[in-house]
Tab-separated table of C-alpha atoms in Angstrom:
chain	number	residue	atom	x	y	z
D	10	MET	CA	16.022	-3.457	33.713
D	11	ARG	CA	17.568	-1.288	35.902
D	12	ALA	CA	21.532	-0.283	35.059
D	13	PRO	CA	23.865	0.944	37.336
D	14	LEU	CA	22.792	4.461	38.544
D	15	PRO	CA	25.714	6.403	36.748
D	16	CYS	CA	25.164	4.834	33.109
D	17	ALA	CA	21.547	4.755	33.195
D	18	LEU	CA	21.656	8.826	34.206
D	19	LEU	CA	24.038	9.262	30.829
D	20	ALA	CA	21.413	6.570	28.737
D	21	VAL	CA	17.922	7.521	29.229
D	22	PRO	CA	18.380	10.526	28.197
D	23	LEU	CA	19.527	9.702	25.091
D	24	LEU	CA	17.672	6.765	24.699
D	25	LEU	CA	14.151	9.071	25.482
D	26	ALA	CA	13.929	9.690	21.764
D	27	GLY	CA	16.790	8.692	20.746
D	28	CYS	CA	18.796	11.188	18.991
D	29	ILE	CA	19.908	15.112	17.570
D	30	PRO	CA	17.311	15.334	14.671
D	31	ALA	CA	18.737	14.059	11.323
D	32	ALA	CA	18.087	15.094	8.122
D	33	ALA	CA	14.283	15.056	7.349
D	34	VAL	CA	13.054	13.027	4.336
D	35	PRO	CA	10.699	14.397	2.284
D	36	THR	CA	7.153	12.994	2.517
D	37	HIS	CA	5.529	12.076	-0.102
D	38	THR	CA	1.859	10.623	1.507
D	39	ALA	CA	-0.768	13.517	1.286
D	40	ALA	CA	-1.259	15.874	4.733
D	41	LEU	CA	-5.077	15.749	6.548
D	42	ASP	CA	-6.934	18.136	4.409
D	43	PHE	CA	-10.561	18.039	5.550
D	44	GLY	CA	-11.669	20.386	2.543
D	45	GLY	CA	-10.968	17.101	-0.017
D	46	SER	CA	-12.989	14.816	-0.041
D	47	ALA	CA	-12.959	11.587	2.380
D	48	PRO	CA	-9.952	9.474	2.097
D	49	ASP	CA	-9.657	5.359	2.819
D	50	VAL	CA	-7.434	5.936	5.749
D	51	VAL	CA	-6.479	8.624	8.327
D	52	ILE	CA	-3.591	8.496	10.373
D	53	PHE	CA	-2.587	10.451	13.475
D	54	ALA	CA	1.330	10.029	14.289
D	55	MET	CA	2.399	11.198	17.659
D	56	SER	CA	6.169	11.531	18.791
D	57	GLY	CA	7.361	11.358	22.053
D	58	ARG	CA	10.477	13.121	23.564
D	59	CYS	CA	13.284	14.243	22.402
D	60	GLY	CA	16.547	12.786	23.179
D	61	THR	CA	19.920	14.832	24.247
D	62	GLY	CA	20.790	18.582	24.026
D	63	CYS	CA	17.015	19.135	24.282
D	64	ALA	CA	14.997	21.082	26.267
D	65	ALA	CA	11.771	18.929	26.858
D	66	PRO	CA	8.679	19.594	26.442
D	67	ARG	CA	9.444	22.866	24.681
D	68	ASP	CA	11.903	21.380	21.883
D	69	ASN	CA	10.273	18.363	21.015
D	70	TRP	CA	9.399	17.571	17.452
D	71	ASP	CA	6.993	15.241	14.890
D	72	TYR	CA	10.143	13.030	14.222
D	73	LEU	CA	7.596	9.997	13.103
D	74	THR	CA	7.011	12.056	10.293
D	75	ALA	CA	10.334	13.757	9.414
D	76	ARG	CA	12.238	10.225	9.140
D	77	GLY	CA	9.904	8.749	7.179
D	78	THR	CA	7.456	6.314	9.934
D	79	VAL	CA	4.174	7.859	8.698
D	80	ASP	CA	5.381	7.479	5.161
D	81	ARG	CA	6.302	3.431	5.531
D	82	LEU	CA	3.087	2.435	7.649
D	83	ALA	CA	1.043	4.233	4.739
D	84	ASP	CA	2.667	3.105	1.825
D	85	VAL	CA	1.693	-0.775	3.266
D	86	PHE	CA	-2.102	0.920	3.362
D	87	ALA	CA	-1.752	2.410	-0.650
D	88	ALA	CA	-0.451	-0.523	-1.692
D	89	ALA	CA	-3.600	-2.633	-1.029
D	90	GLY	CA	-5.413	0.273	-2.842
D	91	TYR	CA	-6.140	2.672	-0.344
D	92	ARG	CA	-6.287	6.403	-0.197
D	93	VAL	CA	-4.211	8.228	2.501
D	94	GLU	CA	-3.962	10.624	4.804
D	95	ALA	CA	-1.667	11.381	7.927
D	96	ALA	CA	-1.396	14.274	10.121
D	97	GLY	CA	2.054	14.018	12.730
D	98	TYR	CA	2.411	15.602	16.391
D	99	ALA	CA	4.956	16.068	18.814
D	100	SER	CA	4.462	15.669	22.827
D	101	ASN	CA	3.716	18.787	24.114
D	102	ALA	CA	0.450	19.663	25.553
D	103	ALA	CA	0.142	23.347	23.551
D	104	PRO	CA	-1.752	23.299	19.924
D	105	ALA	CA	1.329	25.142	17.660
D	106	PHE	CA	4.975	25.915	19.134
D	107	SER	CA	8.639	25.742	17.992
D	108	SER	CA	10.852	23.385	18.501
D	109	ARG	CA	14.448	25.254	18.959
D	110	LEU	CA	15.669	21.966	18.426
D	111	THR	CA	15.032	21.860	15.017
D	112	HIS	CA	13.909	24.845	14.733
D	113	THR	CA	10.774	24.052	12.558
D	114	PRO	CA	7.269	24.580	14.031
D	115	GLN	CA	5.101	21.724	15.728
D	116	ARG	CA	1.950	21.291	17.068
D	117	GLY	CA	0.600	19.626	19.739
D	118	TYR	CA	-2.003	17.481	21.725
D	119	ALA	CA	-4.342	20.176	22.088
D	120	ALA	CA	-4.195	20.407	17.838
D	121	LEU	CA	-4.502	16.885	17.498
D	122	GLU	CA	-7.978	16.908	19.866
D	123	ALA	CA	-8.605	19.748	17.550
D	124	ASP	CA	-8.514	17.833	14.322
D	125	TYR	CA	-9.517	14.442	15.846
D	126	ALA	CA	-12.985	15.641	17.003
D	127	ARG	CA	-13.933	17.014	13.313
D	128	LEU	CA	-13.502	13.609	12.620
D	129	GLN	CA	-16.810	14.110	13.896
D	130	THR	CA	-18.425	16.691	11.096
D	131	ALA	CA	-15.717	16.052	8.537
D	132	TRP	CA	-17.120	14.922	5.391
D	133	PRO	CA	-20.765	14.689	5.249
D	134	GLY	CA	-22.443	11.652	2.453
D	135	GLN	CA	-19.198	10.504	2.064
D	136	PRO	CA	-17.956	6.752	4.029
D	137	ARG	CA	-15.709	7.903	7.432
D	138	PRO	CA	-11.948	7.175	6.992
D	139	ARG	CA	-10.949	3.871	8.745
D	140	VAL	CA	-8.456	5.606	11.730
D	141	VAL	CA	-5.217	4.578	12.702
D	142	LEU	CA	-2.826	5.823	15.825
D	143	LEU	CA	0.306	5.786	15.540
D	144	GLY	CA	2.456	6.486	18.776
D	145	HIS	CA	6.028	6.370	19.354
D	146	SER	CA	7.519	6.983	23.186
D	147	GLN	CA	4.916	9.374	25.422
D	148	GLY	CA	3.041	9.458	22.158
D	149	VAL	CA	1.999	5.901	22.536
D	150	ALA	CA	0.447	7.832	26.693
D	151	TRP	CA	-1.042	10.394	24.317
D	152	LEU	CA	-2.465	8.304	21.938
D	153	HIS	CA	-3.866	5.868	24.430
D	154	HIS	CA	-5.103	8.911	26.598
D	155	LEU	CA	-7.801	10.400	22.866
D	156	ALA	CA	-8.769	6.793	22.633
D	157	ARG	CA	-10.378	6.634	26.093
D	158	VAL	CA	-11.635	10.354	26.299
D	159	THR	CA	-12.682	9.524	21.909
D	160	PRO	CA	-15.427	6.499	22.878
D	161	GLU	CA	-17.370	7.751	19.968
D	162	GLN	CA	-14.285	7.284	17.473
D	163	PRO	CA	-14.006	3.876	16.239
D	164	VAL	CA	-10.088	2.809	16.211
D	165	ALA	CA	-9.587	0.494	13.318
D	166	LEU	CA	-5.474	0.075	14.715
D	167	GLN	CA	-3.326	1.212	17.042
D	168	ILE	CA	0.273	0.998	16.470
D	169	ASP	CA	2.842	0.956	20.219
D	170	LEU	CA	6.160	1.547	19.939
D	171	ASP	CA	8.093	1.042	22.860
D	172	GLY	CA	5.226	3.386	24.751
D	173	ILE	CA	7.000	4.775	27.942
D	174	CYS	CA	5.705	6.877	30.692
D	175	ALA	CA	9.489	8.712	31.750
D	176	ALA	CA	9.340	12.305	32.900
D	177	TRP	CA	5.237	12.456	32.058
D	178	VAL	CA	4.054	14.336	34.695
D	179	SER	CA	8.004	16.615	34.870
D	180	ASP	CA	7.085	17.248	31.443
D	181	HIS	CA	4.126	18.069	30.958
D	182	GLY	CA	2.039	18.281	34.422
D	183	ALA	CA	2.827	22.354	34.100
D	184	ALA	CA	1.014	22.896	31.178
D	185	LEU	CA	-2.170	19.885	31.852
D	186	ALA	CA	-3.127	21.286	35.224
D	187	SER	CA	-3.662	24.460	33.745
D	188	TRP	CA	-6.525	23.154	31.412
D	189	PRO	CA	-9.956	23.703	32.327
D	190	GLN	CA	-11.507	20.719	34.588
D	191	ASP	CA	-13.770	18.742	32.926
D	192	PRO	CA	-15.765	16.090	35.003
D	193	ALA	CA	-17.025	13.946	31.886
D	194	ARG	CA	-13.600	14.632	30.195
D	195	PRO	CA	-10.332	12.988	32.584
D	196	SER	CA	-7.603	15.461	31.358
D	197	PRO	CA	-4.637	13.907	29.866
D	198	LEU	CA	-2.637	13.581	33.146
D	199	GLU	CA	-4.130	10.694	33.659
D	200	ALA	CA	-2.436	9.398	30.863
D	201	CYS	CA	-0.173	7.127	33.076
D	202	SER	CA	-1.739	6.730	36.162
D	203	LEU	CA	-2.869	2.686	37.458
D	204	PHE	CA	-6.141	1.069	36.902
D	205	ARG	CA	-7.412	-1.640	38.032
D	206	LEU	CA	-8.427	-4.306	35.650
D	207	GLY	CA	-9.652	-7.671	37.269
D	208	SER	CA	-6.776	-9.311	38.813
D	209	ARG	CA	-4.034	-6.885	37.321
D	210	THR	CA	-2.930	-2.850	37.721
D	211	LEU	CA	-2.202	-0.718	33.775
D	212	ARG	CA	-1.248	2.069	33.467
D	213	GLY	CA	-3.340	3.893	30.907
D	214	LYS	CA	-0.570	4.245	28.065
D	215	ASP	CA	-1.170	0.170	28.450
D	216	ILE	CA	-4.841	-0.265	28.307
D	217	VAL	CA	-6.767	-1.184	24.549
D	218	TRP	CA	-9.665	0.719	25.124
D	219	PRO	CA	-13.197	-1.131	23.542
D	220	ASN	CA	-13.519	1.552	20.410
D	221	VAL	CA	-10.011	0.151	19.440
D	222	ALA	CA	-10.871	-2.820	16.887
D	223	ARG	CA	-6.654	-3.687	16.527
D	224	ASN	CA	-3.373	-2.334	18.328
D	225	LEU	CA	0.371	-3.784	17.339
D	226	GLU	CA	2.476	-3.667	20.624
D	227	VAL	CA	6.529	-3.035	19.401
D	228	GLN	CA	8.685	-3.341	22.779
D	229	SER	CA	12.353	-2.477	22.291
D	230	LYS	CA	15.481	-5.282	23.148
D	231	ARG	CA	16.305	-6.279	27.135
D	232	LEU	CA	19.052	-7.474	26.635
D	233	PRO	CA	22.286	-5.626	25.298
D	234	SER	CA	22.918	-6.955	21.210
D	235	LEU	CA	24.391	-6.420	17.750
D	236	THR	CA	22.208	-3.346	16.545
D	237	GLY	CA	19.624	-3.686	13.323
D	238	ALA	CA	18.660	-2.021	10.361
D	239	GLY	CA	16.851	1.059	12.848
D	240	GLY	CA	20.428	1.944	14.517
D	241	GLY	CA	20.928	2.978	18.170
D	242	PHE	CA	23.124	0.950	20.747
D	243	ALA	CA	23.856	-2.207	21.582
D	244	PHE	CA	22.711	-1.478	25.149
D	245	ASN	CA	18.920	-0.661	25.940
D	246	TYR	CA	18.109	0.816	29.194
D	247	LEU	CA	14.429	2.413	28.528
D	248	PHE	CA	12.485	-0.293	27.549
D	249	GLU	CA	8.643	-0.982	27.981
D	250	VAL	CA	7.882	-4.213	29.542
D	251	THR	CA	4.171	-4.603	30.269
D	252	PRO	CA	1.756	-6.253	27.465
D	253	ASN	CA	-1.304	-4.263	26.622
D	254	ALA	CA	-4.521	-5.340	27.583
D	255	ARG	CA	-8.046	-4.885	26.893
D	256	VAL	CA	-10.287	-3.096	29.748
D	257	ASP	CA	-11.777	-6.990	30.135
D	258	GLY	CA	-8.335	-8.784	31.165
D	259	SER	CA	-8.161	-10.195	27.604
D	260	VAL	CA	-5.570	-9.844	24.349
D	261	ALA	CA	-8.142	-10.186	22.213
D	262	GLY	CA	-7.363	-8.420	18.529
D	263	THR	CA	-3.770	-7.550	20.107
D	264	GLU	CA	-0.306	-8.452	18.978
D	265	ARG	CA	3.104	-7.671	20.212
D	266	PHE	CA	6.314	-7.897	18.609
D	267	VAL	CA	9.643	-7.703	21.232
D	268	SER	CA	12.437	-6.893	19.022
D	269	ALA	CA	16.097	-8.238	19.564
D	270	ARG	CA	18.165	-5.947	17.637
D	271	GLU	CA	16.726	-2.583	18.648
D	272	ASP	CA	17.090	-0.313	21.306
D	273	HIS	CA	13.752	2.509	22.394
D	274	SER	CA	14.864	4.786	19.313
D	275	ALA	CA	15.622	2.432	16.649
D	276	VAL	CA	12.377	0.630	17.118
D	277	SER	CA	10.657	4.265	15.714
D	278	TYR	CA	12.287	3.850	12.606
D	279	PRO	CA	11.456	2.719	8.680
D	280	ASN	CA	14.123	0.417	8.425
D	281	SER	CA	13.839	-1.412	11.511
D	282	ASP	CA	12.696	-4.776	12.020
D	283	SER	CA	10.150	-3.435	14.410
D	284	LEU	CA	8.428	-1.848	11.268
D	285	ARG	CA	9.026	-4.426	9.145
D	286	TRP	CA	6.663	-6.409	11.521
D	287	VAL	CA	4.139	-4.166	11.603
D	288	SER	CA	4.338	-3.657	8.479
D	289	GLU	CA	3.379	-7.304	7.506
D	290	HIS	CA	0.631	-7.435	10.046
D	291	VAL	CA	-0.780	-4.283	8.775
D	292	THR	CA	-0.544	-6.165	5.755
D	293	GLU	CA	-2.390	-9.162	6.333
D	294	LEU	CA	-4.783	-6.363	8.108
D	295	THR	CA	-5.821	-4.745	4.713
D	296	VAL	CA	-7.023	-8.341	3.154
D	297	ASP	CA	-9.685	-8.392	5.679
D	298	TRP	CA	-10.302	-5.025	5.399
D	299	LYS	CA	-11.040	-5.861	1.312
D	300	ARG	CA	-12.517	-8.651	2.496
D	301	ALA	CA	-14.972	-6.842	4.972
D	302	ASP	CA	-15.114	-3.574	2.296
D	303	LEU	CA	-16.542	-6.418	-0.319
D	304	ALA	CA	-19.689	-7.990	2.149
D	305	ARG	CA	-20.994	-4.051	2.590
D	306	LEU	CA	-20.685	-3.339	-0.726
D	307	ALA	CA	-22.763	-6.728	-1.478
D	308	SER	CA	-25.265	-5.654	1.377
D	309	PHE	CA	-25.670	-2.155	0.583
D	310	SER	CA	-26.547	-3.436	-3.663
D	311	SER	CA	-28.505	-6.275	-2.211
D	312	SER	CA	-30.719	-3.660	-0.057
D	313	ALA	CA	-30.797	-1.197	-3.178
D	314	THR	CA	-32.047	-3.656	-5.556
D	315	VAL	CA	-35.007	-5.087	-2.472
D	316	ARG	CA	-36.054	-1.084	-2.798
């Protein structure tokens, strides 16, 4: 994984998020709306660190929404008949800020926390939506921490696109150090801390917490190769190598894909091999969801008849 130092130093900034922003793709997935009727599925997407020519975390931006990745995932659920809403966030501790790279307002982790907390009280009297977490790069670390500190909120599916902890403390340490200390709620500074799980030691971003039902993990290529439809570079200097695991050390409910053609940035594009793999597995998952929905409906109908 370690490249000669000069090459690595030049390449890592490029690969943290991949490139200077391209024009945003018009999105068609409905935005998360707590004032409307409850959707069937809510996607919370957290993007990672900006690439070359930027100052992170100030210039980080929600590229998973902008480049159409959230739409690609939402379309899979919609094709199964589910009504989907989504919210996207940038890798920054602040609730709101403006990225000088994109010249657009962005919402950070504090906004994500606030939105996520509202799930507990939103849509009274309506079935609660299934929650899906989608993260890339540093975004994976944020979302694994979120799942850890909110055990009361079930997560139907967590999708990790090449999660990394590069520059975590240097990017976010100062901002997070000013957050109020709560002994009952660990700080996001611990998102990349090491945890002992039996005979293994894993970072928080690699732990699938008990409230997460299913986890799909994508890792980018290790060796030089021709690039795929998602673009990127032939050489990949930044990639995840640690497989995710449960708190008990098992891999129950988790699946992993290591891309042979895509670098750290390319795995996050909607036309990538990685998103195709994710989409195929999500399609299979929705079959299980439909089966569970029918069983729940049958149980409810039977209970109503008995009364």
